mmCIF file of C-alpha atoms in Angstrom:
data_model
loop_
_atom_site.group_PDB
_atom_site.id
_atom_site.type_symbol
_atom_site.label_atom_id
_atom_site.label_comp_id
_atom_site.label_asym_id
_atom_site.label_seq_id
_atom_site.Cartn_x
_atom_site.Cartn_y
_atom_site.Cartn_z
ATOM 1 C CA UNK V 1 -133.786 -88.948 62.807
ATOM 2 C CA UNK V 2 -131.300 -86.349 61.337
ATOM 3 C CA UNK V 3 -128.788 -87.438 63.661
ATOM 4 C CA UNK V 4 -128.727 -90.928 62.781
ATOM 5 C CA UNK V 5 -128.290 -89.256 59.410
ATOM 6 C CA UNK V 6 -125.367 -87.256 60.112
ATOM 7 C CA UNK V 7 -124.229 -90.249 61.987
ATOM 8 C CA UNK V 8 -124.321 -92.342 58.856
ATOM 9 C CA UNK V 9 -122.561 -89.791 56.723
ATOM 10 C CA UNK V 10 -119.311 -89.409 59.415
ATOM 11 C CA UNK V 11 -118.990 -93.038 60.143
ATOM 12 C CA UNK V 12 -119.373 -93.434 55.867
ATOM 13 C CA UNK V 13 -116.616 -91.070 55.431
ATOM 14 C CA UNK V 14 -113.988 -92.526 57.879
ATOM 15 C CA UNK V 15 -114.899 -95.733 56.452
ATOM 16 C CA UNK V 16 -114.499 -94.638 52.963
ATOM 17 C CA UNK V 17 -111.329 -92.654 54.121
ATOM 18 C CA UNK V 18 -109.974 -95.878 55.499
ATOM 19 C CA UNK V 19 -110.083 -98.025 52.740
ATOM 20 C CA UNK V 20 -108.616 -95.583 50.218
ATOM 21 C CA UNK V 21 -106.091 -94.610 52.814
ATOM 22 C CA UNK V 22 -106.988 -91.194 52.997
ATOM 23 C CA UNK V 23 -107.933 -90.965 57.070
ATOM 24 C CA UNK V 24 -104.722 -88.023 57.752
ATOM 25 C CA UNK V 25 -106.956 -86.069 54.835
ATOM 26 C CA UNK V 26 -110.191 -86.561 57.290
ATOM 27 C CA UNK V 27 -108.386 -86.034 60.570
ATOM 28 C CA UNK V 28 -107.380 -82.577 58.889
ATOM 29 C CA UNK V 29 -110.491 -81.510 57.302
ATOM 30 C CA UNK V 30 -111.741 -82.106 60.865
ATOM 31 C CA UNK V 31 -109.722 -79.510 62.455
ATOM 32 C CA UNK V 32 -109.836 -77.262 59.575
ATOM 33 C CA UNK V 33 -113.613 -77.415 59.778
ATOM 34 C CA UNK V 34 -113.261 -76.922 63.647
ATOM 35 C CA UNK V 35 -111.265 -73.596 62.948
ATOM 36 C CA UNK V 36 -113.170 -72.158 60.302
ATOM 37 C CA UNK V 37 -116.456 -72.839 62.566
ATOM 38 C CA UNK V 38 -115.069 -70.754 65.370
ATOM 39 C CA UNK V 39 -113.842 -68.137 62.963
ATOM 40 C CA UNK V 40 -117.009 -67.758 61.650
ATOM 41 C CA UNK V 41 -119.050 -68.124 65.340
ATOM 42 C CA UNK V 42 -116.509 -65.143 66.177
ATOM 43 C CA UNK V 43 -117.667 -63.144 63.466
ATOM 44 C CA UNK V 44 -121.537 -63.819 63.279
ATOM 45 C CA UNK V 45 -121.226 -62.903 67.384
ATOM 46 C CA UNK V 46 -120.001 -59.424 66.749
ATOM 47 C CA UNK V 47 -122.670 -58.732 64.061
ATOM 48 C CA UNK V 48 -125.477 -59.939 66.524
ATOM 49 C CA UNK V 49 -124.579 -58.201 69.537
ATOM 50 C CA UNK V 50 -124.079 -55.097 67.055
ATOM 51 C CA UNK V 51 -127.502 -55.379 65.506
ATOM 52 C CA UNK V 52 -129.314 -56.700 68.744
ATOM 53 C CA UNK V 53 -127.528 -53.498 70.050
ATOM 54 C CA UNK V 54 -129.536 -51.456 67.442
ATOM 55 C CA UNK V 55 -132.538 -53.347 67.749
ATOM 56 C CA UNK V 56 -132.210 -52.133 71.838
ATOM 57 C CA UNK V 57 -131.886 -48.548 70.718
ATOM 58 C CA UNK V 58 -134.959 -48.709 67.942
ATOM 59 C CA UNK V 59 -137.062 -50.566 70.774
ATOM 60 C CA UNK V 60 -136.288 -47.678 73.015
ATOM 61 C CA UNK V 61 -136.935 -45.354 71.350
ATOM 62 C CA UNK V 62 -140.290 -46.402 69.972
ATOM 63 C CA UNK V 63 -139.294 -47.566 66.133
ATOM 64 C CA UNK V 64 -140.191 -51.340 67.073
ATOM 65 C CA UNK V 65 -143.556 -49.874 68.287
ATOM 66 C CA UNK V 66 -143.959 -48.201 65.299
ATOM 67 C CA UNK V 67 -143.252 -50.918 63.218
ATOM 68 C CA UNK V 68 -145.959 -53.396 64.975
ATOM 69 C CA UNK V 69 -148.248 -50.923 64.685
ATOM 70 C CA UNK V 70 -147.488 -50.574 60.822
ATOM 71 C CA UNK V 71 -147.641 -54.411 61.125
ATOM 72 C CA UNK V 72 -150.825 -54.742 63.091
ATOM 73 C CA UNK V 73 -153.076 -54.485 59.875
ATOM 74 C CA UNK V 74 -151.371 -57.619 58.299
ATOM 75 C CA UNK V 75 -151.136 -59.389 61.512
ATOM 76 C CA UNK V 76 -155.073 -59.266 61.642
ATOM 77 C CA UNK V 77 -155.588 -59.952 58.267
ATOM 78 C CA UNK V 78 -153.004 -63.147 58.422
ATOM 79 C CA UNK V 79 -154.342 -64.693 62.050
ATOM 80 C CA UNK V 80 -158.356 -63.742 61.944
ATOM 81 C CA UNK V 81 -158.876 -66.334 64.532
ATOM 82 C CA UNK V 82 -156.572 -64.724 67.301
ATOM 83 C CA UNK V 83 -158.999 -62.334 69.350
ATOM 84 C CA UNK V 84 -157.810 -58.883 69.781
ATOM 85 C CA UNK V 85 -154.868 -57.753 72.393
ATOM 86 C CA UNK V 86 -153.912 -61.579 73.151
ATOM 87 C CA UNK V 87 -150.144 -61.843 74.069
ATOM 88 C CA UNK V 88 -150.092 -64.148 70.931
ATOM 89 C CA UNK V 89 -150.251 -60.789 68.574
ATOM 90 C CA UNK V 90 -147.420 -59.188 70.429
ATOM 91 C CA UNK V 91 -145.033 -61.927 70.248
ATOM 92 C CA UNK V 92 -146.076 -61.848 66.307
ATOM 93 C CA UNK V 93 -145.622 -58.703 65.514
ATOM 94 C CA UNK V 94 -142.328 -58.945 67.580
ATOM 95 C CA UNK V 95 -141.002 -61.710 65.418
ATOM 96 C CA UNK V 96 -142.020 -60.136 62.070
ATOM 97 C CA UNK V 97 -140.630 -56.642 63.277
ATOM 98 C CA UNK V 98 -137.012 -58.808 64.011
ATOM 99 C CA UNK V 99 -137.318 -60.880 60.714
ATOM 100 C CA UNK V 100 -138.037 -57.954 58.893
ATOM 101 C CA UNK V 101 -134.771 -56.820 59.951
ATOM 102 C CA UNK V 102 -132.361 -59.751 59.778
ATOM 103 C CA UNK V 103 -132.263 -60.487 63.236
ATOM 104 C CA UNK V 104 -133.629 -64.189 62.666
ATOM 105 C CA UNK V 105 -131.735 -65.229 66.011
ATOM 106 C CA UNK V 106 -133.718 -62.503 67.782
ATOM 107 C CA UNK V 107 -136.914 -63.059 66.365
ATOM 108 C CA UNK V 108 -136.536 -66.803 67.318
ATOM 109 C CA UNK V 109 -137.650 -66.592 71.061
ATOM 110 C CA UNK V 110 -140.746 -64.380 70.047
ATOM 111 C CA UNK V 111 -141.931 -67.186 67.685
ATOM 112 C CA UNK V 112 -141.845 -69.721 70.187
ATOM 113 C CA UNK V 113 -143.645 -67.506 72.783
ATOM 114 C CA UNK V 114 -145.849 -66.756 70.041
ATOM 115 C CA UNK V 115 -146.787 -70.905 69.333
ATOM 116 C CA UNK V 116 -146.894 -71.481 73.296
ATOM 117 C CA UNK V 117 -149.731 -68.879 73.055
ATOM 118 C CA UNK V 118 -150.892 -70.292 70.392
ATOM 119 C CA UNK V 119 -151.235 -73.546 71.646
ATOM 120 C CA UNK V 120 -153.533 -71.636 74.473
ATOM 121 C CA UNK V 121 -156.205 -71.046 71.944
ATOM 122 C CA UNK V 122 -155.905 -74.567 70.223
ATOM 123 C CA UNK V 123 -159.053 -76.743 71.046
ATOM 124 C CA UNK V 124 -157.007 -80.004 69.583
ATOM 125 C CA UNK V 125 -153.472 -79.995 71.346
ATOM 126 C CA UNK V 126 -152.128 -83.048 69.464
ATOM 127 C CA UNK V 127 -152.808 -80.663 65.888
ATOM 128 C CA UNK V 128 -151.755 -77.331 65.227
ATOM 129 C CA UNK V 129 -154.011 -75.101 63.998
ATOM 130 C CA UNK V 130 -154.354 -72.923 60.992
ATOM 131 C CA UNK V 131 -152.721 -70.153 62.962
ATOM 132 C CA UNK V 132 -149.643 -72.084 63.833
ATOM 133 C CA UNK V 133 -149.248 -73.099 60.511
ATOM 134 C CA UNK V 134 -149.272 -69.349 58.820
ATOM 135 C CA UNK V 135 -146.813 -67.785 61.860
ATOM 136 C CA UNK V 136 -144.611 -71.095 60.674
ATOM 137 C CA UNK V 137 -144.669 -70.489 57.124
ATOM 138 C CA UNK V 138 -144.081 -66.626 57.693
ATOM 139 C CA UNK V 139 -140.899 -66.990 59.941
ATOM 140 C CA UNK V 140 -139.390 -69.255 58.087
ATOM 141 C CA UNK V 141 -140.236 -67.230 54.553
ATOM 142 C CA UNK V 142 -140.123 -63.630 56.454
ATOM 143 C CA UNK V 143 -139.255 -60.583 54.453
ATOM 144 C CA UNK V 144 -135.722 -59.793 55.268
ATOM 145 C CA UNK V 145 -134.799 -55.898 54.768
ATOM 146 C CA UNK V 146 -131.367 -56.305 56.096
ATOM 147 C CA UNK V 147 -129.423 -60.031 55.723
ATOM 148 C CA UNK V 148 -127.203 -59.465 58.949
ATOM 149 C CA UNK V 149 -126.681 -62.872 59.083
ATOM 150 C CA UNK V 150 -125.109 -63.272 55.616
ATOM 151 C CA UNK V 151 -123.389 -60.189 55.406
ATOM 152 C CA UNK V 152 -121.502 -61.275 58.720
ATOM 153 C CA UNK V 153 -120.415 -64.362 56.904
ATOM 154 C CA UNK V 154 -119.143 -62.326 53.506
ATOM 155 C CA UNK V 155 -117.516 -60.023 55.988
ATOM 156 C CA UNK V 156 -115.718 -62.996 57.404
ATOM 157 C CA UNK V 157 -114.441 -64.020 53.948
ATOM 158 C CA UNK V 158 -113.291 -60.447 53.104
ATOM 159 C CA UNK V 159 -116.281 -60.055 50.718
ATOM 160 C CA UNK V 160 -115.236 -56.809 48.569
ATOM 161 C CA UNK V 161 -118.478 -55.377 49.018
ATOM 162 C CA UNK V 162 -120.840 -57.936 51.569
ATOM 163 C CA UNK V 163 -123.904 -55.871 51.922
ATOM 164 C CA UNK V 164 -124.540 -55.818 47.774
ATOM 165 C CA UNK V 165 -126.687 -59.227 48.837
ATOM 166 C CA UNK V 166 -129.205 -56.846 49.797
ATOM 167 C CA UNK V 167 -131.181 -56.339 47.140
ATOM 168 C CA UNK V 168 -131.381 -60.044 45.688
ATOM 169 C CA UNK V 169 -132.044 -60.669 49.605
ATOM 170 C CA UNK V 170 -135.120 -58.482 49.401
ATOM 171 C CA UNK V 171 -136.440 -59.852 46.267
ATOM 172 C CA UNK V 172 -135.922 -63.798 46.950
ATOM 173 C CA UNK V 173 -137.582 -63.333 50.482
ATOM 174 C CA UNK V 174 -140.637 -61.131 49.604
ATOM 175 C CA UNK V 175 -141.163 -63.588 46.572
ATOM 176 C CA UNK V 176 -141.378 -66.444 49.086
ATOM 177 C CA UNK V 177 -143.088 -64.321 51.550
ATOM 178 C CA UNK V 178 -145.874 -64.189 49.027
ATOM 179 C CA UNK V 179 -145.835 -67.549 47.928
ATOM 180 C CA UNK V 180 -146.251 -69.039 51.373
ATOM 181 C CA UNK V 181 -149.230 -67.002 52.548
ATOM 182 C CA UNK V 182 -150.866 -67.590 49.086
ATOM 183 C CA UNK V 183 -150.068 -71.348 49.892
ATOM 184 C CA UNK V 184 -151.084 -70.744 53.364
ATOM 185 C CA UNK V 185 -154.633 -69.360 52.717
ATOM 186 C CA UNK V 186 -155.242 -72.217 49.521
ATOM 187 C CA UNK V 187 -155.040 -74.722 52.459
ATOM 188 C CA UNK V 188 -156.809 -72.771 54.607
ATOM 189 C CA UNK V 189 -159.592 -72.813 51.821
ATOM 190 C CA UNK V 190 -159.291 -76.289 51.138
ATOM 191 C CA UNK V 191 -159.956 -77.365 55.243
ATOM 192 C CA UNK V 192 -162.715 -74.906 55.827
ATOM 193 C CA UNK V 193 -163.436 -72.994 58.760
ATOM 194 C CA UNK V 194 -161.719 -75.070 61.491
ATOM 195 C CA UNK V 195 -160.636 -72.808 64.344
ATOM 196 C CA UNK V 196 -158.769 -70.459 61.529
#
């Protein structure tokens, strides 16, 4: 559906472009677009191989398995349903612990190996369950300590000082951090004890 969408909005603007004789102005902002979207590729690459770099080095030696184990009380309290040492937990804490520090890219394979073992546990395949719906709501709210992503892009624009997102970075994302597991157990209340 959201390509027909896009569809509609390029064929609408060379349309539009057309009649008001403006289609050299679209042709350009094509290939400008085209160049500043490999600029910026070029940039966000050498910021994620830096930081995936450093994630390598924590995971070696031993932060990341600090940091699940820091996590593992919250993970337990979040998914109650999950039983203990299922690969599910591992991916989760995995995810969180890249979220956590800006390496959304990262933490994006762990998620999905966390839903495929997820979907394991579900007794209704064509629903998620309760689980799936709080590890959803908590990657795509997740605490970020460090915004590589966005600091990559200000250091791409020559951003006079890119990492002083930081702080409003930490604030906006624990706020909605909080406000989508209070959301996330209100529901949970509201459906009852089905397969939490």
């Amino acid at each position: 559906m959201v390509n027909f969408i896009w569809l509609f909005f390029i064929i609408a603007g060379f349309i539009v472009a057309a009649f008001n004789g403006n289609i050299e102005a679209v042709t350009q902002a094509v290939f400008d677009g085209a160049k500043t979207g490999v600029t910026i590729c070029i940039g966000l690459i050498s910021i994620l191989v830096f930081w995936l770099g450093m994630m390598r080095i924590a995971e070696d030696a031993g932060l990341l398995k600090i940091l699940s184990r820091m996590l593992r009380p919250v993970v337990r309290f979040l998914f109650p349903s999950i039983p203990d040492n299922h690969p599910a937990l591992g991916y989760i804490m995995s995810n969180m612990s890249a979220n956590l520090l800006g390496l959304g890219n990262a933490a994006t394979p762990m998620g999905i190996k966390a839903m495929q073992e997820l979907q394991k546990l579900n007794p209704d395949k064509d629903s998620p369950t309760p689980a799936m719906a709080t590890l959803l709501a908590l990657n795509t709210a997740s605490i970020t300590l460090i915004p590589t992503t966005l600091i990559a892009i200000r250091l791409n624009y020559n951003s006079a000082n890119p990492a002083e997102i930081v702080g409003t970075t930490l604030m906006a994302t624990a706020i909605a951090t909080a406000t989508a597991i209070i959301v996330d157990r209100w529901y949970r209340s509201r459906i009852g004890p089905k397969s939490s």
